[in-house]
Short mmCIF file of C-alpha atoms and ligand atoms in Angstrom, two decimals:
data_model
loop_
_atom_site.label_atom_id
_atom_site.label_comp_id
_atom_site.label_asym_id
_atom_site.label_seq_id
_atom_site.Cartn_x
_atom_site.Cartn_y
_atom_site.Cartn_z
CA UNK L 1 0.00 0.00 0.00
CA UNK L 2 1.29 3.46 -0.89
CA UNK L 3 1.86 5.65 2.12
CA UNK L 4 0.82 8.75 0.19
CA UNK L 5 -2.56 10.04 -0.94
CA UNK L 6 -2.79 12.14 -4.08
CA UNK L 7 -5.20 15.02 -4.48
CA UNK L 8 -5.72 16.61 -7.87
CA UNK L 9 -7.05 20.16 -7.90
CA UNK L 10 -6.92 22.69 -10.73
CA UNK L 11 -4.62 20.48 -12.78
CA UNK L 12 -2.10 20.15 -10.00
CA UNK L 13 -1.43 17.03 -7.97
CA UNK L 14 -0.57 17.25 -4.31
CA UNK L 15 0.64 14.44 -2.08
CA UNK L 16 -0.30 13.88 1.55
CA UNK L 17 1.15 11.24 3.87
CA UNK L 18 -0.92 8.54 5.50
CA UNK L 19 -0.81 8.12 9.23
CA UNK L 20 -1.46 4.71 10.80
CA UNK L 21 -2.42 3.88 14.36
CA UNK L 22 -1.46 0.77 16.37
CA UNK L 23 -4.84 -0.85 15.58
CA UNK L 24 -4.38 -0.25 11.83
CA UNK L 25 -6.62 2.78 11.63
CA UNK L 26 -5.42 4.87 8.71
CA UNK L 27 -5.89 8.60 8.21
CA UNK L 28 -4.71 11.22 5.75
CA UNK L 29 -2.39 13.74 7.34
CA UNK L 30 -3.68 17.04 5.94
CA UNK L 31 -1.66 19.38 8.17
CA UNK L 32 -0.15 21.01 5.07
CA UNK L 33 -3.35 21.02 2.98
CA UNK L 34 -4.16 24.72 3.21
CA UNK L 35 -0.57 25.87 2.81
CA UNK L 36 -0.10 23.71 -0.31
CA UNK L 37 -3.52 24.07 -1.96
CA UNK L 38 -5.41 26.97 -0.36
CA UNK L 39 -8.20 24.49 0.44
CA UNK L 40 -9.68 23.51 3.77
CA UNK L 41 -11.78 20.45 4.63
CA UNK L 42 -15.51 20.67 5.42
CA UNK L 43 -16.72 18.15 7.99
CA UNK L 44 -19.59 19.33 10.23
CA UNK L 45 -19.76 17.32 13.46
CA UNK L 46 -16.19 16.12 12.71
CA UNK L 47 -17.60 12.79 11.52
CA UNK L 48 -14.43 12.06 9.49
CA UNK L 49 -11.88 14.11 11.36
CA UNK L 50 -9.18 12.81 13.68
CA UNK L 51 -8.41 15.70 16.02
CA UNK L 52 -5.40 14.15 17.76
CA UNK L 53 -3.24 11.06 18.25
CA UNK L 54 -4.15 9.35 21.51
CA UNK L 55 -2.95 6.24 23.32
CA UNK L 56 -5.68 6.17 25.97
CA UNK L 57 -8.79 4.48 24.59
CA UNK L 58 -9.34 2.26 21.58
CA UNK L 59 -12.82 1.95 20.18
CA UNK L 60 -13.99 -0.07 17.18
CA UNK L 61 -17.59 0.87 16.48
CA UNK L 62 -18.09 -1.80 13.81
CA UNK L 63 -16.85 -4.64 16.03
CA UNK L 64 -18.22 -3.23 19.30
CA UNK L 65 -14.78 -3.07 20.97
CA UNK L 66 -13.84 -0.70 23.79
CA UNK L 67 -10.42 -0.87 25.48
CA UNK L 68 -8.66 1.40 27.96
CA UNK L 69 -4.87 1.38 27.47
CA UNK L 70 -5.23 -2.01 25.76
CA UNK L 71 -7.41 -3.71 28.40
CA UNK L 72 -10.92 -4.72 27.34
CA UNK L 73 -13.81 -3.07 29.13
CA UNK L 74 -15.20 -6.54 29.90
CA UNK L 75 -11.95 -7.57 31.65
CA UNK L 76 -11.71 -4.32 33.60
CA UNK L 77 -15.33 -4.53 34.76
CA UNK L 78 -14.69 -8.08 36.06
CA UNK L 79 -11.27 -7.62 37.66
CA UNK L 80 -10.58 -3.97 38.47
CA UNK L 81 -12.01 -1.26 40.67
CA UNK L 82 -12.87 2.24 39.48
CA UNK L 83 -9.80 3.72 41.19
CA UNK L 84 -7.53 1.15 39.44
CA UNK L 85 -9.09 2.21 36.14
CA UNK L 86 -8.71 5.91 36.96
CA UNK L 87 -4.97 5.35 37.61
CA UNK L 88 -4.68 3.29 34.43
CA UNK L 89 -6.30 5.95 32.27
CA UNK L 90 -4.37 8.86 33.76
CA UNK L 91 -0.91 7.30 34.16
CA UNK L 92 -0.97 4.59 31.47
CA UNK L 93 -0.58 1.37 33.54
CA UNK L 94 -2.59 -0.44 36.18
CA UNK L 95 -1.17 0.58 39.56
CA UNK L 96 1.13 -1.62 41.61
CA UNK L 97 0.05 -2.11 45.24
CA UNK L 98 2.46 0.63 46.31
CA UNK L 99 1.38 3.07 43.60
CA UNK L 100 -2.27 2.52 44.49
CA UNK L 101 -1.58 3.10 48.19
CA UNK L 102 0.16 6.38 47.40
CA UNK L 103 -2.60 7.48 44.97
CA UNK L 104 -5.29 6.72 47.58
CA UNK L 105 -3.27 8.45 50.31
CA UNK L 106 -2.82 11.60 48.24
CA UNK L 107 -6.52 11.63 47.32
CA UNK L 108 -7.55 11.20 50.96
CA UNK L 109 -5.33 14.09 52.05
CA UNK L 110 -7.04 16.38 49.53
CA UNK L 111 -10.59 15.17 50.24
CA UNK L 112 -11.79 18.46 51.59
CA UNK L 113 -13.16 21.64 50.01
CA UNK L 114 -13.19 25.20 51.29
CA UNK L 115 -16.18 25.82 53.62
CA UNK L 116 -17.05 28.92 51.56
CA UNK L 117 -18.03 26.65 48.68
CA UNK L 118 -21.07 25.82 50.77
CA UNK L 119 -22.37 29.38 50.46
CA UNK L 120 -22.02 29.17 46.66
CA UNK L 121 -24.05 25.97 46.68
CA UNK L 122 -26.60 27.52 49.03
CA UNK L 123 -27.19 30.42 46.65
CA UNK L 124 -28.52 28.10 43.93
CA UNK L 125 -32.30 27.57 43.89
CA UNK L 126 -33.28 24.09 45.06
CA UNK L 127 -34.77 23.36 41.63
CA UNK L 128 -31.46 24.15 39.84
CA UNK L 129 -30.35 21.30 37.60
CA UNK L 130 -27.49 19.40 39.32
CA UNK L 131 -25.37 19.49 36.14
CA UNK L 132 -25.40 23.30 36.12
CA UNK L 133 -24.57 23.30 39.83
CA UNK L 134 -21.75 20.78 39.37
CA UNK L 135 -20.23 22.70 36.48
CA UNK L 136 -20.32 25.93 38.53
CA UNK L 137 -18.84 24.35 41.65
CA UNK L 138 -16.06 22.74 39.60
CA UNK L 139 -15.29 26.10 38.07
CA UNK L 140 -15.38 27.72 41.53
CA UNK L 141 -12.61 25.33 42.65
CA UNK L 142 -10.24 27.47 40.55
CA UNK L 143 -10.83 30.47 42.81
CA UNK L 144 -10.01 28.41 45.90
CA UNK L 145 -7.00 26.66 44.35
CA UNK L 146 -5.29 29.18 42.04
CA UNK L 147 -2.04 27.16 41.92
CA UNK L 148 -3.69 24.51 39.81
CA UNK L 149 -3.52 26.71 36.71
CA UNK L 150 0.19 26.43 35.90
CA UNK L 151 -0.10 24.03 33.00
CA UNK L 152 3.63 24.13 32.30
CA UNK L 153 4.58 22.53 35.59
CA UNK L 154 4.41 18.70 35.82
CA UNK L 155 4.23 18.96 39.60
CA UNK L 156 1.33 21.42 39.46
CA UNK L 157 -0.49 19.26 36.94
CA UNK L 158 -0.16 16.19 39.18
CA UNK L 159 -1.38 18.19 42.17
CA UNK L 160 -4.35 19.49 40.17
CA UNK L 161 -5.20 15.92 39.12
CA UNK L 162 -5.10 14.64 42.71
CA UNK L 163 -7.12 17.62 43.90
CA UNK L 164 -9.82 17.05 41.32
CA UNK L 165 -10.00 13.29 41.93
CA UNK L 166 -10.35 14.07 45.65
CA UNK L 167 -12.72 17.03 45.60
CA UNK L 168 -15.02 16.09 42.70
CA UNK L 169 -16.86 13.31 44.63
CA UNK L 170 -17.57 15.86 47.39
CA UNK L 171 -19.09 18.26 44.83
CA UNK L 172 -21.12 15.41 43.31
CA UNK L 173 -22.36 14.33 46.72
CA UNK L 174 -23.25 17.92 47.68
CA UNK L 175 -25.32 18.44 44.50
CA UNK L 176 -27.13 15.19 45.34
CA UNK L 177 -27.66 16.16 48.97
CA UNK L 178 -29.03 19.53 47.90
CA UNK L 179 -31.60 17.79 45.66
CA UNK L 180 -32.50 15.49 48.54
CA UNK L 181 -32.50 18.23 51.23
CA UNK L 182 -29.80 16.47 53.26
CA UNK L 183 -27.07 18.22 55.30
CA UNK L 184 -23.71 18.50 53.56
CA UNK L 185 -21.07 16.06 54.76
CA UNK L 186 -17.43 15.17 54.14
CA UNK L 187 -15.44 12.19 53.00
CA UNK L 188 -14.86 9.17 55.20
CA UNK L 189 -11.23 8.48 54.37
CA UNK L 190 -11.22 5.02 55.92
CA UNK L 191 -13.33 3.80 52.98
CA UNK L 192 -12.40 2.87 49.42
CA UNK L 193 -12.97 5.52 46.74
CA UNK L 194 -16.32 4.09 45.62
CA UNK L 195 -17.53 3.17 49.13
CA UNK L 196 -16.78 6.73 50.13
CA UNK L 197 -18.83 8.08 47.22
CA UNK L 198 -21.78 5.96 48.41
CA UNK L 199 -21.19 7.10 51.99
CA UNK L 200 -21.13 10.79 51.05
CA UNK L 201 -24.20 10.52 48.85
CA UNK L 202 -26.45 8.28 50.92
CA UNK L 203 -25.47 8.62 54.62
CA UNK L 204 -28.35 10.17 56.57
CA UNK L 205 -27.52 12.16 59.68
CA UNK L 206 -29.72 10.06 61.97
CA UNK L 207 -28.70 6.61 60.67
CA UNK L 208 -25.60 4.48 60.35
CA UNK L 209 -24.65 3.67 56.78
CA UNK L 210 -22.72 0.82 55.24
CA UNK L 211 -22.81 0.54 51.47
CA UNK L 212 -24.09 -2.88 50.41
CA UNK L 213 -21.86 -4.99 48.13
CA UNK L 214 -24.61 -4.78 45.46
CA UNK L 215 -24.43 -0.99 45.54
CA UNK L 216 -20.60 -0.86 45.51
CA UNK L 217 -20.34 -3.45 42.76
CA UNK L 218 -22.93 -1.71 40.56
CA UNK L 219 -21.35 1.72 41.11
CA UNK L 220 -17.87 0.36 40.31
CA UNK L 221 -19.13 -1.11 37.02
CA UNK L 222 -21.11 1.97 36.03
CA UNK L 223 -18.22 4.31 36.76
CA UNK L 224 -15.71 2.09 34.91
CA UNK L 225 -17.99 1.87 31.87
CA UNK L 226 -18.28 5.64 31.71
CA UNK L 227 -14.62 6.38 32.48
CA UNK L 228 -13.48 7.20 28.95
CA UNK L 229 -14.75 7.09 25.40
CA UNK L 230 -12.04 8.71 23.29
CA UNK L 231 -12.87 11.93 21.42
CA UNK L 232 -16.57 12.35 22.26
CA UNK L 233 -18.27 15.75 22.61
CA UNK L 234 -17.36 16.46 26.26
CA UNK L 235 -13.82 15.06 25.98
CA UNK L 236 -13.16 17.09 22.85
CA UNK L 237 -14.47 20.08 24.78
CA UNK L 238 -12.05 19.40 27.64
CA UNK L 239 -9.15 19.09 25.17
CA UNK L 240 -10.08 22.17 23.18
CA UNK L 241 -10.56 24.34 26.30
CA UNK L 242 -7.29 22.99 27.72
CA UNK L 243 -5.53 23.69 24.41
CA UNK L 244 -5.75 27.41 25.20
CA UNK L 245 -3.72 26.54 28.36
CA UNK L 246 -6.77 27.04 30.56
CA UNK L 247 -6.35 24.94 33.72
CA UNK L 248 -7.70 21.49 34.49
CA UNK L 249 -10.66 22.65 36.58
CA UNK L 250 -11.80 25.14 33.90
CA UNK L 251 -11.44 22.49 31.18
CA UNK L 252 -13.40 19.88 33.15
CA UNK L 253 -16.08 22.40 34.08
CA UNK L 254 -16.62 23.03 30.34
CA UNK L 255 -16.67 19.26 29.75
CA UNK L 256 -19.48 18.92 32.31
CA UNK L 257 -21.55 21.48 30.40
CA UNK L 258 -20.97 19.60 27.14
CA UNK L 259 -21.95 16.30 28.77
CA UNK L 260 -25.22 17.77 30.01
CA UNK L 261 -26.95 17.80 26.60
CA UNK L 262 -29.55 15.09 25.87
CA UNK L 263 -27.67 13.90 22.77
CA UNK L 264 -24.67 13.09 24.99
CA UNK L 265 -24.64 12.28 28.74
CA UNK L 266 -28.05 13.86 29.32
CA UNK L 267 -29.55 10.90 27.44
CA UNK L 268 -29.64 8.76 30.62
CA UNK L 269 -32.09 11.21 32.22
CA UNK L 270 -33.99 11.55 28.93
CA UNK L 271 -34.37 7.74 28.68
CA UNK L 272 -36.13 7.46 32.06
CA UNK L 273 -38.28 10.50 31.31
CA UNK L 274 -39.23 8.93 27.97
CA UNK L 275 -40.07 5.57 29.60
CA UNK L 276 -42.15 7.35 32.27
CA UNK L 277 -43.99 9.30 29.57
CA UNK L 278 -44.76 6.09 27.64
CA UNK L 279 -46.03 4.48 30.85
CA UNK L 280 -48.23 7.49 31.67
CA UNK L 281 -49.57 7.35 28.10
CA UNK L 282 -50.80 3.76 28.55
CA UNK L 283 -47.56 1.90 27.77
CA UNK L 284 -48.13 1.79 23.99
CA UNK L 285 -44.54 1.25 22.80
CA UNK L 286 -45.62 0.86 19.16
CA UNK L 287 -46.99 4.41 19.15
CA UNK L 288 -43.58 5.73 20.24
CA UNK L 289 -41.74 3.55 17.74
CA UNK L 290 -43.87 5.13 15.02
CA UNK L 291 -43.10 8.62 16.37
CA UNK L 292 -39.36 7.86 16.36
CA UNK L 293 -39.54 6.88 12.68
CA UNK L 294 -41.73 9.81 11.61
CA UNK L 295 -39.47 12.39 9.95
CA UNK L 296 -42.04 15.13 10.73
CA UNK L 297 -41.85 14.33 14.45
CA UNK L 298 -38.75 15.51 16.36
CA UNK L 299 -39.12 12.60 18.83
CA UNK L 300 -36.14 10.24 18.95
CA UNK L 301 -35.89 6.99 20.84
CA UNK L 302 -33.59 8.11 23.63
CA UNK L 303 -30.86 5.61 24.50
CA UNK L 304 -30.70 4.37 20.90
CA UNK L 305 -28.04 5.01 18.31
CA UNK L 306 -24.47 6.13 18.61
CA UNK L 307 -22.12 8.18 16.49
CA UNK L 308 -19.46 5.49 16.56
CA UNK L 309 -21.04 2.13 17.51
CA UNK L 310 -22.77 0.74 14.46
CA UNK L 311 -23.08 -2.87 15.62
CA UNK L 312 -23.68 -2.81 19.35
CA UNK L 313 -22.48 -0.75 22.30
CA UNK L 314 -20.33 -3.12 24.44
CA UNK L 315 -21.07 -0.98 27.48
CA UNK L 316 -24.82 -1.54 27.02
CA UNK L 317 -24.31 -5.31 27.08
CA UNK L 318 -22.48 -5.20 30.45
CA UNK L 319 -24.88 -2.66 31.92
CA UNK L 320 -27.96 -4.60 30.87
CA UNK L 321 -26.65 -7.64 32.79
CA UNK L 322 -25.77 -5.46 35.79
CA UNK L 323 -29.25 -3.89 35.73
CA UNK L 324 -30.86 -7.36 35.83
CA UNK L 325 -28.60 -8.37 38.75
CA UNK L 326 -29.29 -5.19 40.75
CA UNK L 327 -33.06 -5.43 40.29
CA UNK L 328 -32.99 -9.11 41.26
CA UNK L 329 -30.80 -8.63 44.33
CA UNK L 330 -32.73 -5.61 45.54
CA UNK L 331 -35.99 -7.43 44.69
CA UNK L 332 -37.27 -4.45 42.73
CA UNK L 333 -39.95 -4.83 40.08
CA UNK L 334 -39.84 -1.69 38.04
CA UNK L 335 -42.74 -1.39 35.54
CA UNK L 336 -40.70 0.79 33.23
CA UNK L 337 -38.19 -2.03 32.83
CA UNK L 338 -40.80 -4.01 30.89
CA UNK L 339 -41.43 -0.99 28.68
CA UNK L 340 -37.67 -0.71 28.11
CA UNK L 341 -37.45 -4.41 27.18
CA UNK L 342 -40.45 -4.13 24.80
CA UNK L 343 -38.98 -1.07 23.10
CA UNK L 344 -35.61 -2.75 22.74
CA UNK L 345 -37.12 -5.86 21.14
CA UNK L 346 -39.28 -3.85 18.76
CA UNK L 347 -36.42 -1.60 17.72
CA UNK L 348 -34.00 -4.51 17.19
CA UNK L 349 -36.51 -6.12 14.81
CA UNK L 350 -37.57 -2.95 13.02
CA UNK L 351 -36.23 -2.26 9.52
CA UNK L 352 -35.82 1.50 10.19
CA UNK L 353 -33.51 0.79 13.14
CA UNK L 354 -31.76 -2.12 11.38
CA UNK L 355 -31.05 -0.03 8.27
CA UNK L 356 -29.60 2.82 10.32
CA UNK L 357 -27.69 0.48 12.67
CA UNK L 358 -29.39 1.91 15.75
CA UNK L 359 -28.83 -0.20 18.88
CA UNK L 360 -29.35 0.46 22.60
CA UNK L 361 -26.47 2.51 23.96
CA UNK L 362 -24.97 2.74 27.46
CA UNK L 363 -27.64 5.18 28.60
CA UNK L 364 -30.54 2.91 27.78
CA UNK L 365 -29.96 0.77 30.90
CA UNK L 366 -27.82 2.90 33.21
CA UNK L 367 -30.82 4.99 34.35
CA UNK L 368 -32.65 1.86 35.44
CA UNK L 369 -29.78 0.96 37.78
CA UNK L 370 -29.47 4.50 39.14
CA UNK L 371 -33.22 4.49 39.83
CA UNK L 372 -32.97 1.17 41.66
CA UNK L 373 -30.15 2.61 43.77
CA UNK L 374 -32.38 5.53 44.81
CA UNK L 375 -30.58 8.21 42.78
CA UNK L 376 -32.97 10.93 41.52
CA UNK L 377 -33.41 11.18 37.74
CA UNK L 378 -31.87 14.65 37.47
CA UNK L 379 -28.70 13.27 39.11
CA UNK L 380 -28.10 10.61 36.44
CA UNK L 381 -25.90 12.78 34.22
CA UNK L 382 -23.93 13.86 37.30
CA UNK L 383 -23.17 10.17 37.89
CA UNK L 384 -21.97 9.95 34.28
CA UNK L 385 -19.69 12.95 34.94
CA UNK L 386 -18.30 11.26 38.06
CA UNK L 387 -17.37 8.23 35.98
CA UNK L 388 -15.98 10.30 33.10
CA UNK L 389 -13.69 12.38 35.33
CA UNK L 390 -10.56 10.16 34.97
CA UNK L 391 -11.05 10.10 31.20
CA UNK L 392 -11.28 13.87 30.98
CA UNK L 393 -8.20 14.18 33.19
CA UNK L 394 -6.21 11.64 31.15
CA UNK L 395 -7.15 13.31 27.87
CA UNK L 396 -6.30 16.77 29.20
CA UNK L 397 -2.93 15.53 30.47
CA UNK L 398 -2.11 13.79 27.19
CA UNK L 399 -3.02 16.93 25.26
CA UNK L 400 -0.73 19.03 27.46
CA UNK L 401 2.15 16.52 27.37
CA UNK L 402 1.93 16.32 23.56
CA UNK L 403 2.02 20.11 23.53
CA UNK L 404 -0.89 20.22 21.13
CA UNK L 405 -1.59 23.53 19.38
CA UNK L 406 -4.63 25.57 20.33
CA UNK L 407 -7.80 24.07 18.84
CA UNK L 408 -9.17 26.45 16.28
CA UNK L 409 -11.20 25.05 13.35
CA UNK L 410 -11.88 27.04 10.18
CA UNK L 411 -15.18 27.61 8.41
CA UNK L 412 -16.75 28.08 5.02
CA UNK L 413 -18.27 31.54 5.26
CA UNK L 414 -21.66 31.71 3.54
CA UNK L 415 -22.95 35.05 4.85
CA UNK L 416 -23.32 38.41 3.10
CA UNK L 417 -20.35 39.75 1.14
CA UNK L 418 -19.21 43.33 1.67
CA UNK L 419 -22.09 45.82 1.57
CA UNK L 420 -22.58 49.45 2.53
CA UNK L 421 -24.75 50.83 5.36
N1 CMC I 1 -34.30 7.49 17.22
C1 CMC I 1 -34.75 7.56 15.94
N2 CMC I 1 -33.97 7.81 14.87
C2 CMC I 1 -32.66 7.97 15.08
C3 CMC I 1 -32.10 7.90 16.38
C4 CMC I 1 -32.96 7.65 17.47
N3 CMC I 1 -32.48 7.57 18.71
N4 CMC I 1 -30.76 8.10 16.31
C5 CMC I 1 -30.49 8.30 15.02
N5 CMC I 1 -31.64 8.22 14.26
C6 CMC I 1 -31.74 8.30 12.80
C7 CMC I 1 -31.62 9.74 12.32
O1 CMC I 1 -32.90 10.36 12.24
C8 CMC I 1 -30.98 9.56 10.97
O2 CMC I 1 -31.98 9.10 10.08
P1 CMC I 1 -31.92 9.50 8.50
O3 CMC I 1 -30.63 8.90 7.99
O4 CMC I 1 -33.14 8.89 7.92
O5 CMC I 1 -31.92 11.00 8.45
C9 CMC I 1 -30.02 8.38 11.18
O6 CMC I 1 -30.59 7.61 12.26
C10 CMC I 1 -28.60 8.80 11.58
O7 CMC I 1 -28.68 9.66 12.71
P2 CMC I 1 -27.70 10.87 13.00
O8 CMC I 1 -28.37 11.82 13.91
O9 CMC I 1 -27.16 11.39 11.70
O10 CMC I 1 -26.52 10.11 13.74
P3 CMC I 1 -25.43 10.80 14.64
O11 CMC I 1 -24.24 9.90 14.62
O12 CMC I 1 -25.24 12.22 14.24
O13 CMC I 1 -26.11 10.82 16.09
C11 CMC I 1 -26.80 10.22 18.27
C12 CMC I 1 -25.82 9.93 17.12
C13 CMC I 1 -26.35 9.42 19.51
C14 CMC I 1 -26.74 11.71 18.62
C15 CMC I 1 -28.21 9.83 17.86
O14 CMC I 1 -28.28 8.46 17.55
C16 CMC I 1 -29.28 10.20 18.92
O15 CMC I 1 -29.78 11.31 18.93
N6 CMC I 1 -29.61 9.21 19.84
C17 CMC I 1 -30.50 9.50 20.94
C18 CMC I 1 -29.74 10.21 22.06
C19 CMC I 1 -28.84 9.26 22.84
O16 CMC I 1 -29.24 8.18 23.23
N7 CMC I 1 -27.60 9.74 23.10
C20 CMC I 1 -26.65 9.00 23.93
C21 CMC I 1 -25.42 8.58 23.18
S1 CMC I 1 -24.48 7.37 24.12
C22 CMC I 1 -23.83 8.27 25.44
C23 CMC I 1 -22.68 9.08 25.02
O17 CMC I 1 -21.58 8.50 24.82
O18 CMC I 1 -22.85 10.31 24.88
#
């Protein structure tokens, strides 16, 4: 195979090198395109554009493969904890016992936020969406930790990473406790990372709390499955914000806002709301299937389809099994689960969905687990953000270490040409 691609334009031929990844993905390196030809590429939604080289996550949408640093998501969900996976994503290898002890120790030391953050949280209306609150609190961390912004210092970057891994679960738990009207609490540093998350979210002031193994196991799996997904909308946001040398907290705060939308992380909330609406409307799944296929109706089947997975979403497979286990162990019969199963079956056998390769994605089943665990619907996307944190951090760090240039796409201008007033 030639390692050059030829482009002919206005009777001239230009050559561009091919670039090949370790899993044989091949791209055309067009870095010199505009300088050589005066042309730019046009690719709305970046459907064909590789924005960076990355050695963090490998995803094959046709084969339904997802791997972090070479380890399959199935293997990691069986054998690793969320904190192992966070270390793996950020630093490149699974931690040794000693490395993990140090990582946990550093996180525990930083598991505190400035008391004044409480007054910021208090000033939000109770009905504020937790994703907006989380994004604001994450951004507010900058004001309380100004040192974290020196992106040219390795030491500062590591400290910022530890700080965010330590403080983010507190912010998540506080947004949850605000929704629930519970007093704000702090980390219990004698617990594992995930047990502590459960403790901070669910501990009631008048009761003892020990997270059940079902809860810890389900949370570990959910967080691992959400931990990274290469160059998706929120991760690309984190990288592009960070490319201006904005700090880690600012970049992640922007990523949270990007994740919020219903076409991205917000889909897990939208799925449950859709299933509730179908139930309230008599449970007629066929009616909603018809709406999803009607081009004059903006309704989409939430939790179906994916930009990259065109066979199945491997995360959905694991999460579906976990959802069944959680419901069985907690002896919960959730009527919307039947609606979800009916919709899934109908969609999988429907020509419209088959032709467009639309399959259930990770969000189709994650909401059912969160519901069973007693997490309010509007908190679902916050849980996604909690899982995605190590991925955002790893991608931000890689972008900084590779010294990537500032992200700044071009455009094809199609507005008015020069005119007089
Ligand atoms: N219901 C009905 N039709 C759909 C759906 C859906 N959920 N998703 C895509 N289509 C149709 C779409 O109308 C289009 O049809 P046509 O070719 O006739 O115009 C075709 O399938 C291709 O859709 P697209 O919008 O061009 O595909 P995309 O890659 O731009 O969008 C998506 C991917 C995830 C935004 C989209 O499938 C969607 O809106 N799904 C519902 C929201 C959702 O579940 N999002 C969570 C994604 S997984 C979590 C994450 O990683 O963010």
